[in-house]
mmCIF file of C-alpha atoms in Angstrom:
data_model
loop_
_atom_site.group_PDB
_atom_site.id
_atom_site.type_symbol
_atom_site.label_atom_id
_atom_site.label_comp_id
_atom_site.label_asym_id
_atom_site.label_seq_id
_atom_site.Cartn_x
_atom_site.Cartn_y
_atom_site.Cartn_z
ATOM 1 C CA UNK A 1 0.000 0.000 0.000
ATOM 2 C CA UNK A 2 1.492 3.417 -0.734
ATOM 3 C CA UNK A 3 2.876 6.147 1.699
ATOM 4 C CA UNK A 4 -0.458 8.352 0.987
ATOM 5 C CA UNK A 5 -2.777 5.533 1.362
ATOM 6 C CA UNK A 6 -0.933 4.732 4.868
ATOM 7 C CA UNK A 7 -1.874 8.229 5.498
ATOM 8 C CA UNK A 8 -5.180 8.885 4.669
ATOM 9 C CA UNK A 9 -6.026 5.396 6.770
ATOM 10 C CA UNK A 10 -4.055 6.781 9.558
ATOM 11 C CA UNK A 11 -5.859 9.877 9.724
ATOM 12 C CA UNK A 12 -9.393 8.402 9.930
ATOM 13 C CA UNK A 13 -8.657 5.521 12.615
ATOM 14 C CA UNK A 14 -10.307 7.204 15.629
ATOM 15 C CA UNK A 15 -13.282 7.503 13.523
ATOM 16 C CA UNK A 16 -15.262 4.397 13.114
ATOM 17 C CA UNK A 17 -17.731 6.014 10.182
ATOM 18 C CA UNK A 18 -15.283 7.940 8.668
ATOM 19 C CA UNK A 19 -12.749 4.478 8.425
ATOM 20 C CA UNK A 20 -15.495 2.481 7.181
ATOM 21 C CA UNK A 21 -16.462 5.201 4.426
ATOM 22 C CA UNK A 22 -12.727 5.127 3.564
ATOM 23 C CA UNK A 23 -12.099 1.699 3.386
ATOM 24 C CA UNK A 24 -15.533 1.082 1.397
ATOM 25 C CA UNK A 25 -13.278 3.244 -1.229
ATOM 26 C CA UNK A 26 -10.374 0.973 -0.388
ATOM 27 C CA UNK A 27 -11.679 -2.460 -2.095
ATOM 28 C CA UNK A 28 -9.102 -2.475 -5.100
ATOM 29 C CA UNK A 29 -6.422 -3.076 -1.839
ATOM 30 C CA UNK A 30 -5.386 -6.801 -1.884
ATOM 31 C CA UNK A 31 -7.244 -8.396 1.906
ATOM 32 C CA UNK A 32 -3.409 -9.261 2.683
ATOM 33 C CA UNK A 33 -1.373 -5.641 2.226
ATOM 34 C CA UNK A 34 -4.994 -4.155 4.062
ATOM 35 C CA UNK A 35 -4.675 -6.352 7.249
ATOM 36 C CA UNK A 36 -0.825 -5.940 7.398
ATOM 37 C CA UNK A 37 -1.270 -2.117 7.234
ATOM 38 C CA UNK A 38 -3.862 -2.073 9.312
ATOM 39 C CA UNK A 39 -2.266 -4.156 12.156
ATOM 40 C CA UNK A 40 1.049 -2.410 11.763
ATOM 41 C CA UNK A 41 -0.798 1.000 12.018
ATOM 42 C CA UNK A 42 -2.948 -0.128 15.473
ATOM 43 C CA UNK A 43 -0.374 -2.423 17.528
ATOM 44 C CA UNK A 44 3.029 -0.375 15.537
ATOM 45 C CA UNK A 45 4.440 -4.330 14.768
ATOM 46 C CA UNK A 46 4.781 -5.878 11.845
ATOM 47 C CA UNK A 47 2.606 -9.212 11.138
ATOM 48 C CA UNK A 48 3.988 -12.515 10.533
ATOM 49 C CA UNK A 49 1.302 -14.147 8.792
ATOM 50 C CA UNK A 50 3.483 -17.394 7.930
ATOM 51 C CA UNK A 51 4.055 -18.273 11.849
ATOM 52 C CA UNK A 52 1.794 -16.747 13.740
ATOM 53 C CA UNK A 53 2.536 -16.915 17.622
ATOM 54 C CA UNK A 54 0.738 -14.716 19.559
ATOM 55 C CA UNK A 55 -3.264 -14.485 19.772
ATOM 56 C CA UNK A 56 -3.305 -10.662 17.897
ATOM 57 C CA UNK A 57 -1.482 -12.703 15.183
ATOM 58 C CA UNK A 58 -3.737 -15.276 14.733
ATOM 59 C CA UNK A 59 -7.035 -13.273 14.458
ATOM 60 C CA UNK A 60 -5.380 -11.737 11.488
ATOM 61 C CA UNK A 61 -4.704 -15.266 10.366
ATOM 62 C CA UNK A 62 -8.158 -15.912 11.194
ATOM 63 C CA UNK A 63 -9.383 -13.185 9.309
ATOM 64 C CA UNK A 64 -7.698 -13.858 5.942
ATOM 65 C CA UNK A 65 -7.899 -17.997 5.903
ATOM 66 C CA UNK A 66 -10.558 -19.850 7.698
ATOM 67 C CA UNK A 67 -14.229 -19.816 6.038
ATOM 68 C CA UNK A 68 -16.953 -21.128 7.781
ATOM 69 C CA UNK A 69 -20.149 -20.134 6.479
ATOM 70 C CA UNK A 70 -21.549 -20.591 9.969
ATOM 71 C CA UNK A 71 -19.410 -17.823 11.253
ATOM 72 C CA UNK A 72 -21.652 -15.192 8.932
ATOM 73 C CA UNK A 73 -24.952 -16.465 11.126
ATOM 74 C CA UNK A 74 -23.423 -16.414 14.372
ATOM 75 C CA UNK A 75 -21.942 -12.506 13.853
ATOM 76 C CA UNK A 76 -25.234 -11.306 12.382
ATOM 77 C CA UNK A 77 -27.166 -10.409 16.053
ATOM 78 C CA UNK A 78 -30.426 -11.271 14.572
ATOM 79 C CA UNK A 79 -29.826 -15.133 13.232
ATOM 80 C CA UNK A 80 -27.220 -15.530 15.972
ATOM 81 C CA UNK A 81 -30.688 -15.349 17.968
ATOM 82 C CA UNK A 82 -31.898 -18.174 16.108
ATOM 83 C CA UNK A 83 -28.734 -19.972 16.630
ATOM 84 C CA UNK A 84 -28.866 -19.768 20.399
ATOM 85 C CA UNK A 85 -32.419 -20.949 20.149
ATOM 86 C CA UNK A 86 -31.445 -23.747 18.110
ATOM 87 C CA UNK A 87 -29.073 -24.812 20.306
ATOM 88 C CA UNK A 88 -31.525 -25.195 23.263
ATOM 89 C CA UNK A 89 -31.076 -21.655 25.289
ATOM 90 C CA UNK A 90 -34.005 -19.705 24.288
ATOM 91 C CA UNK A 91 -34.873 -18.804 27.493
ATOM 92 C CA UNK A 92 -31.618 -16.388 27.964
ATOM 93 C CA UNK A 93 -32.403 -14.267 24.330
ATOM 94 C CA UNK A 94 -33.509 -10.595 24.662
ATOM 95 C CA UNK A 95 -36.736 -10.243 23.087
ATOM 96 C CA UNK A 96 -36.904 -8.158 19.620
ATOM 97 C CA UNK A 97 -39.805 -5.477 18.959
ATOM 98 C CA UNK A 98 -39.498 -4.589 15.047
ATOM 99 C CA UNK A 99 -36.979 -5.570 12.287
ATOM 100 C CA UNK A 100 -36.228 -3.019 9.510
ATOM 101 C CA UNK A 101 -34.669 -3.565 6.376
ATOM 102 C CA UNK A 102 -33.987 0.554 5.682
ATOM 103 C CA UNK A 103 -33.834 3.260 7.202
ATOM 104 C CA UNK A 104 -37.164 4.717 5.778
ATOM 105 C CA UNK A 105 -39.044 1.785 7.305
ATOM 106 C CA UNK A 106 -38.455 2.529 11.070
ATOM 107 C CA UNK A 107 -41.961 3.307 12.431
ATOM 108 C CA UNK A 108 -41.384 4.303 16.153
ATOM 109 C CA UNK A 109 -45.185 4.101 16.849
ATOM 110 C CA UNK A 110 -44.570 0.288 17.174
ATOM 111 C CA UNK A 111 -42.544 0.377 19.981
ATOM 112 C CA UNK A 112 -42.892 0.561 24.141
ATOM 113 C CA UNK A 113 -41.591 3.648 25.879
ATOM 114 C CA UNK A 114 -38.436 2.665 26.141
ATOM 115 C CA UNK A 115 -36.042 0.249 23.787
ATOM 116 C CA UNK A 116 -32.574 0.241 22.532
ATOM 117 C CA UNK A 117 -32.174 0.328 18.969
ATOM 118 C CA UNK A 118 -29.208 -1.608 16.995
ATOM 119 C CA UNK A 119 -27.741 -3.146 13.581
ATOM 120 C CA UNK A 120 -27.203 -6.675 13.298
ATOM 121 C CA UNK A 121 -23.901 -5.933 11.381
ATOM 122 C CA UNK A 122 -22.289 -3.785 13.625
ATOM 123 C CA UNK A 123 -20.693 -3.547 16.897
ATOM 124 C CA UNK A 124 -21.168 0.457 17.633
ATOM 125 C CA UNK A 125 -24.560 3.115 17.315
ATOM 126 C CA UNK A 126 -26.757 1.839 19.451
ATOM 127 C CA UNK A 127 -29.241 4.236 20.063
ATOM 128 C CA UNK A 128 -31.668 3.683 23.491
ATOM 129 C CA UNK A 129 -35.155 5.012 22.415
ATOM 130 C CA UNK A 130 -37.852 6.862 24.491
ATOM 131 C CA UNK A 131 -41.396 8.450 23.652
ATOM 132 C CA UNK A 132 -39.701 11.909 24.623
ATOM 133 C CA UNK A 133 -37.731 10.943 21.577
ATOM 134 C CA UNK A 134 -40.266 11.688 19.275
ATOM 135 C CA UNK A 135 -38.663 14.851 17.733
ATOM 136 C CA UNK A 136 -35.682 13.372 16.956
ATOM 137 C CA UNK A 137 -36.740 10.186 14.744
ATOM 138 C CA UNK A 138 -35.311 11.803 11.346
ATOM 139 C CA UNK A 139 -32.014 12.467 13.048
ATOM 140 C CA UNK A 140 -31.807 8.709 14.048
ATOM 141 C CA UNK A 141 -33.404 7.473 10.763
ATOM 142 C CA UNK A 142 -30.019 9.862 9.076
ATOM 143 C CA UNK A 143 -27.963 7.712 11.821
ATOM 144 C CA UNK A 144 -28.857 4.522 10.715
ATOM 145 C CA UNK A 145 -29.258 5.132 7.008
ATOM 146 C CA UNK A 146 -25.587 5.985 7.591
ATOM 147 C CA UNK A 147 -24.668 2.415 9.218
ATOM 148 C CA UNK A 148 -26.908 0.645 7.220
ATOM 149 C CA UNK A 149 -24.925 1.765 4.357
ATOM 150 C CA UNK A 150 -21.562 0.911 5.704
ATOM 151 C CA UNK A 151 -20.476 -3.129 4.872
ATOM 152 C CA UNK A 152 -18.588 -3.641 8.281
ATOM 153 C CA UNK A 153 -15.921 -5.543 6.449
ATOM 154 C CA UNK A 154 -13.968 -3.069 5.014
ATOM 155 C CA UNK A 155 -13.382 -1.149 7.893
ATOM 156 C CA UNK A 156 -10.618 -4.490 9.137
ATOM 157 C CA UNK A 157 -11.371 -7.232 6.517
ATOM 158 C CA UNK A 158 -13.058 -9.501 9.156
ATOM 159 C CA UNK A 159 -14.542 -11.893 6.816
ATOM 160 C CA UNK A 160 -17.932 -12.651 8.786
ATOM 161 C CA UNK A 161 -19.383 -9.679 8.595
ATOM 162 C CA UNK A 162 -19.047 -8.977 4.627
ATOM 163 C CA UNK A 163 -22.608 -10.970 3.772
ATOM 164 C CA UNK A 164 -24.489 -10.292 6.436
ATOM 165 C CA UNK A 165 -27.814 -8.422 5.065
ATOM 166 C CA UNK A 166 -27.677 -4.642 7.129
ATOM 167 C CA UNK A 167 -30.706 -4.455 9.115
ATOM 168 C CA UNK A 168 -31.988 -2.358 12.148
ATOM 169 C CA UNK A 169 -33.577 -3.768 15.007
ATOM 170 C CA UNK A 170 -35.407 -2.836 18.182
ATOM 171 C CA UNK A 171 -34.814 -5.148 21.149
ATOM 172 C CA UNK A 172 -35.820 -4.867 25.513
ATOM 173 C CA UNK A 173 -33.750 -2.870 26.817
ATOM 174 C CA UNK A 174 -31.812 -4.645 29.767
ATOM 175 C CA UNK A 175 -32.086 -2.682 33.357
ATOM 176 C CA UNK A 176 -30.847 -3.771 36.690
ATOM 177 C CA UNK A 177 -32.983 -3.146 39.639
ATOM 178 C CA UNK A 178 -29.608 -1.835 40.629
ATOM 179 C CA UNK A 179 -26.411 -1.096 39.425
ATOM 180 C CA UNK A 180 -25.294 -1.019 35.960
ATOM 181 C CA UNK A 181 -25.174 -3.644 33.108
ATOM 182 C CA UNK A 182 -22.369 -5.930 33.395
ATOM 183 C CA UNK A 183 -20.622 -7.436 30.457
ATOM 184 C CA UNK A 184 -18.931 -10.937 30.460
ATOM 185 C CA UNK A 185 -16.751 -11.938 27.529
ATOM 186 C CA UNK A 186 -15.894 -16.334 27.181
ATOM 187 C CA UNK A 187 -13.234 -16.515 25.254
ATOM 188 C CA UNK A 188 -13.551 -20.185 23.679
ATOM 189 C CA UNK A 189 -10.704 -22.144 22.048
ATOM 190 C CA UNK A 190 -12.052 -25.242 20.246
ATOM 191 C CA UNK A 191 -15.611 -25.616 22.225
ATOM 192 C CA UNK A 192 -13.290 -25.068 25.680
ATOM 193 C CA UNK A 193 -13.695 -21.999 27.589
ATOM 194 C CA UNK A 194 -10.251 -20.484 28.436
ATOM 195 C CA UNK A 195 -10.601 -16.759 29.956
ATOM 196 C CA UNK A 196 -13.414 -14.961 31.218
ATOM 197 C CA UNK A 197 -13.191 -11.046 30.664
ATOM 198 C CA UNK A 198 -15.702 -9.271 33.372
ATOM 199 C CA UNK A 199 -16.279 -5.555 32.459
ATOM 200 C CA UNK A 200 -18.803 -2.842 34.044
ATOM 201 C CA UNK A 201 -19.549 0.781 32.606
ATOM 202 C CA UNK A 202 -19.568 -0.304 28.959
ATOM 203 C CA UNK A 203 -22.661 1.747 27.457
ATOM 204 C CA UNK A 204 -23.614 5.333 28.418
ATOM 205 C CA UNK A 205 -27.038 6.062 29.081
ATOM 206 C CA UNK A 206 -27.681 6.943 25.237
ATOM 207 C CA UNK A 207 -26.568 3.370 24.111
ATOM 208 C CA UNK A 208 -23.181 4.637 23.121
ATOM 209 C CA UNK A 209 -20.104 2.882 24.368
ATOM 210 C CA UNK A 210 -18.724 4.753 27.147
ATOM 211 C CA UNK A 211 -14.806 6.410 27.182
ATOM 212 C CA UNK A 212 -13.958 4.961 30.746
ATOM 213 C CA UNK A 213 -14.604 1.467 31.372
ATOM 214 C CA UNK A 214 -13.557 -1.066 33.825
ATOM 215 C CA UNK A 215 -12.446 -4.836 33.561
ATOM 216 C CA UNK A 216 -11.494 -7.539 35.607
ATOM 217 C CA UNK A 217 -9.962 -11.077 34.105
ATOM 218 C CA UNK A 218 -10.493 -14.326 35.588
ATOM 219 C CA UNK A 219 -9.870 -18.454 34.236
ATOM 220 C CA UNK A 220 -12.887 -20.612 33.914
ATOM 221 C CA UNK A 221 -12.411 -22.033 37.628
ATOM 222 C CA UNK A 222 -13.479 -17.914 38.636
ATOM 223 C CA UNK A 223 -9.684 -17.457 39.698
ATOM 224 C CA UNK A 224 -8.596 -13.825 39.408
ATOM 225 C CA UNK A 225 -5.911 -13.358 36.560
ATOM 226 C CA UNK A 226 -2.967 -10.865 36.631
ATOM 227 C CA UNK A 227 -3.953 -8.893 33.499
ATOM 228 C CA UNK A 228 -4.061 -5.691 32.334
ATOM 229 C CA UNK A 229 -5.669 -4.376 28.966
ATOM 230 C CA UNK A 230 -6.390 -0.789 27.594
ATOM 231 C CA UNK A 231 -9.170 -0.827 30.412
ATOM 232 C CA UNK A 232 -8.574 0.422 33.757
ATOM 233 C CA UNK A 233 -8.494 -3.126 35.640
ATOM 234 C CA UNK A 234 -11.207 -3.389 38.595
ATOM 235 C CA UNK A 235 -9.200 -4.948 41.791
ATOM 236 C CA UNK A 236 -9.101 -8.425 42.885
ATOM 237 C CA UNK A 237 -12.295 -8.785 45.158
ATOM 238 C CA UNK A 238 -14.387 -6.376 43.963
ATOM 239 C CA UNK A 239 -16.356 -8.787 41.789
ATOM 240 C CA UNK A 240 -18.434 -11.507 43.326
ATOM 241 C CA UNK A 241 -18.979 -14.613 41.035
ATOM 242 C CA UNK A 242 -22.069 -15.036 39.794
ATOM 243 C CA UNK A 243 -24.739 -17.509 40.420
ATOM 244 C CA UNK A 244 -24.888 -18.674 36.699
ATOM 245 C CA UNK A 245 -21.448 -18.497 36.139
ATOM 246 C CA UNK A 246 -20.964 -22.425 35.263
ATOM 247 C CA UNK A 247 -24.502 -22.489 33.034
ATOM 248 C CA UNK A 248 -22.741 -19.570 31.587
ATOM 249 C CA UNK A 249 -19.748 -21.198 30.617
ATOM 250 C CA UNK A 250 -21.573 -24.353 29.516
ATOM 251 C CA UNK A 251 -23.741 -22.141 27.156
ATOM 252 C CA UNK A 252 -20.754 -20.464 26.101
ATOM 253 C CA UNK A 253 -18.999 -23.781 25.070
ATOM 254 C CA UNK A 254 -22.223 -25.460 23.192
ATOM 255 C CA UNK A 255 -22.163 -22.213 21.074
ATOM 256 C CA UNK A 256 -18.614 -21.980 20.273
ATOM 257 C CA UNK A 257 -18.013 -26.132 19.610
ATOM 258 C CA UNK A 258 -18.337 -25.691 16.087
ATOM 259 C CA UNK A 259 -15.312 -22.915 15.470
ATOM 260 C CA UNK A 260 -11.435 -22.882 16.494
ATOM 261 C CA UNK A 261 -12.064 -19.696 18.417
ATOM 262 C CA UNK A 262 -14.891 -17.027 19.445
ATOM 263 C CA UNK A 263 -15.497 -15.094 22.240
ATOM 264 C CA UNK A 264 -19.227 -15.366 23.080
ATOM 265 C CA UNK A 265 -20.247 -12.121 25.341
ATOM 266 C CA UNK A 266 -23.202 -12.590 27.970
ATOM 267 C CA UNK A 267 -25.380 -9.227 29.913
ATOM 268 C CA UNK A 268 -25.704 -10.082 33.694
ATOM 269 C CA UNK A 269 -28.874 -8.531 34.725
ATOM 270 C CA UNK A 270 -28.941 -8.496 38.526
ATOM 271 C CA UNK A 271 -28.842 -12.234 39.280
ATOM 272 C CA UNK A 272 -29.357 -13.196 35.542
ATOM 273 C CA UNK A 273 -28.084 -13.773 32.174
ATOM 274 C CA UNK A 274 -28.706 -12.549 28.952
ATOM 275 C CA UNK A 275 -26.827 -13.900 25.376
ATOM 276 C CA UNK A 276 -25.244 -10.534 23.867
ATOM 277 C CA UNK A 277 -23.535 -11.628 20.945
ATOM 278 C CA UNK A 278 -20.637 -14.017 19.332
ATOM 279 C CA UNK A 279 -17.134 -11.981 18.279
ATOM 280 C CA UNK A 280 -14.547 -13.896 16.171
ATOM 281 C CA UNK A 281 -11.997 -11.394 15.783
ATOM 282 C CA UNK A 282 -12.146 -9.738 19.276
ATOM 283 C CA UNK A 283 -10.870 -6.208 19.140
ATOM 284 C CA UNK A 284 -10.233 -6.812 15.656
ATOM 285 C CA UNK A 285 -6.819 -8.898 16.900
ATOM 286 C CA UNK A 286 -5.162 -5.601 18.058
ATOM 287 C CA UNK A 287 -5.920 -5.447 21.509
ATOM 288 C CA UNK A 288 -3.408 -4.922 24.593
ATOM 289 C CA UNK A 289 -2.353 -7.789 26.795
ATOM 290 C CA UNK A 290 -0.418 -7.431 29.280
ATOM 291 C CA UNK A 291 1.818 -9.210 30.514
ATOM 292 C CA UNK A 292 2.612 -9.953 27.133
ATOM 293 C CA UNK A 293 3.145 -13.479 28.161
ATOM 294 C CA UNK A 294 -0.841 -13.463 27.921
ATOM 295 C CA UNK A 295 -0.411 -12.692 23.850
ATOM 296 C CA UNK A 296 1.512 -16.182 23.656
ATOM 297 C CA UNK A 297 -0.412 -18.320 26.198
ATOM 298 C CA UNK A 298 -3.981 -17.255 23.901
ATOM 299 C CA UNK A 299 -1.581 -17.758 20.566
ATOM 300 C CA UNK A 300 -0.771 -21.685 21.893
ATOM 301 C CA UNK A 301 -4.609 -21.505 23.049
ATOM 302 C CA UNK A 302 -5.657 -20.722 19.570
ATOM 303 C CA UNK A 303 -4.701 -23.924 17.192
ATOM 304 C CA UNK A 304 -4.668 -22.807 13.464
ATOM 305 C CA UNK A 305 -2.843 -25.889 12.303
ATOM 306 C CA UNK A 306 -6.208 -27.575 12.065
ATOM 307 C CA UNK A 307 -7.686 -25.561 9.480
ATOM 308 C CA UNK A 308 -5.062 -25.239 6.974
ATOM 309 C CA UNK A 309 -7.787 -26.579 4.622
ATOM 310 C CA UNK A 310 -9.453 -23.371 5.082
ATOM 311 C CA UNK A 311 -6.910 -21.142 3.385
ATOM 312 C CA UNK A 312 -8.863 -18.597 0.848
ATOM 313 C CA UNK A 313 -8.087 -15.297 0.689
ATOM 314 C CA UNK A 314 -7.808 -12.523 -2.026
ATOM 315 C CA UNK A 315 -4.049 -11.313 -2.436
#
């Protein structure tokens, strides 16, 4: 990729709509020379794509060489639904209101008081609706018309999101009787859960995703792990385990059996659990671990050797 192109990537990476309009215009660039710039850009390494060691490599691997069609359902937030359902856990989906194919289509006299809007293509513009909302429905109609045009894909080349059909949904929106909504991340190797990533103050009040969050790491036995990430890390103690912590991790490894690796992400709501969504390339593979002894021990987690039959990519 040239010097300018390097640039005019650069420029736009704090901007998620901005990047994705960019790299929309970006298609002629080869999937390889894309996820190499982008990765050197975002961790400043290079990528070594031909031995791939730590776990930030092996997304990109991940990214460029294993197919599986199933991973393009499970991404998409609406089917992965029907997946969960399939699979025998109904009873822990949030319940959707409306389903939109544009924009144009959203009719907000359909809905209760209070919702949160979404895409099932995206991971960002949530937007939590109210009745006192009323005025502002073209504004969020502009919003998603915006996402809806933008094929999630381009912005890091992660291969399951470039079929999914863009639509907009309207789901419950999930309130403790106290406290705020906690996210749990299961990272899954192979069907087996591995690391458990607890993490409070997530989404603003608006549905955006808030600028200071907190995290805490633990193994699948609940132990508290010595790692740090670009989160400010919430202090051994301060989290209690939670009472469907096993059925969690059971779910979490029905859903992921079928892939070498995905993080499935669970909403604790008071005392219980809600399926969030499935995430194959978590943080898009250029996320901070530290020590960086983690970045190896998820690499050896994370068995690629498997799925050299997998290998298609455009160079």
């Amino acid at each position: 990729m040239s010097v300018v192109l390097k640039q005019l990537v650069k420029e736009v990476m704090g901007d998620k709509e901005a990047r994705a309009r960019l790299m929309s215009r970006l298609s002629f660039v080869g999937d390889v020379p894309m996820v190499k710039t982008l990765y050197r850009l975002n961790t400043g390494k290079r990528l070594n794509l031909e031995r791939p060691r730590t776990f930030n490599e092996k997304i990109q691997w991940y990214k460029l060489h294993y197919r599986n069609p199933m991973m393009t359902r499970c991404a998409d937030k609406l089917l992965a639904k029907e997946y969960v359902r399939e699979k025998g856990f109904g009873s822990i989906v949030t319940p959707v209101y409306a389903v939109w194919e544009t924009a144009r289509e959203m009719d907000f006299s359909q809905l209760p008081s209070r919702c949160i809007l979404k895409c099932n293509h995206n991971s960002d513009g949530a937007v939590v609706w109210d009745r006192e909302k009323m005025g502002e429905v073209e504004d969020i109609r502009k919003r998603f018309e915006l996402m809806l045009g933008n094929n999630a894909f381009w912005g890091s080349r992660e291969w399951c999101y470039r079929d999914i059909v863009p639509k907009v949904f309207a789901e419950e929106l999930l309130v403790p009787r106290a406290g705020g909504l906690i996210d749990w991340n299961v990272f899954c190797f192979q069907g087996i859960p591995k690391l458990v990533l607890c993490n409070a103050g997530l989404m603003n009040d608006d549905g955006s995703h808030a600028e200071v969050a907190r995290r805490a790491a633990f193994d699948a036995g609940f132990n508290y792990l010595d790692i740090e990430t670009s989160m400010m890390r919430i202090p051994e103690g301060w989290i209690s385990k939670p009472l469907f912590f096993e059925e969690m991790l059971h779910i979490a490894s029905a859903l992921s059996a079928p892939f070498p690796h995905v993080r499935v992400d669970f909403f604790q709501v008071d005392d219980q659990m809600r399926f969030g969504e499935m995430t194959f390339y978590s943080s898009s593979g250029y996320a901070e671990w530290k020590p960086e002894e983690w970045q190896y021990r998820m690499g050896d987690w994370f068995e690629l050797f498997k799925y050299e039959q997998s290998r298609s990519c455009i160079d």
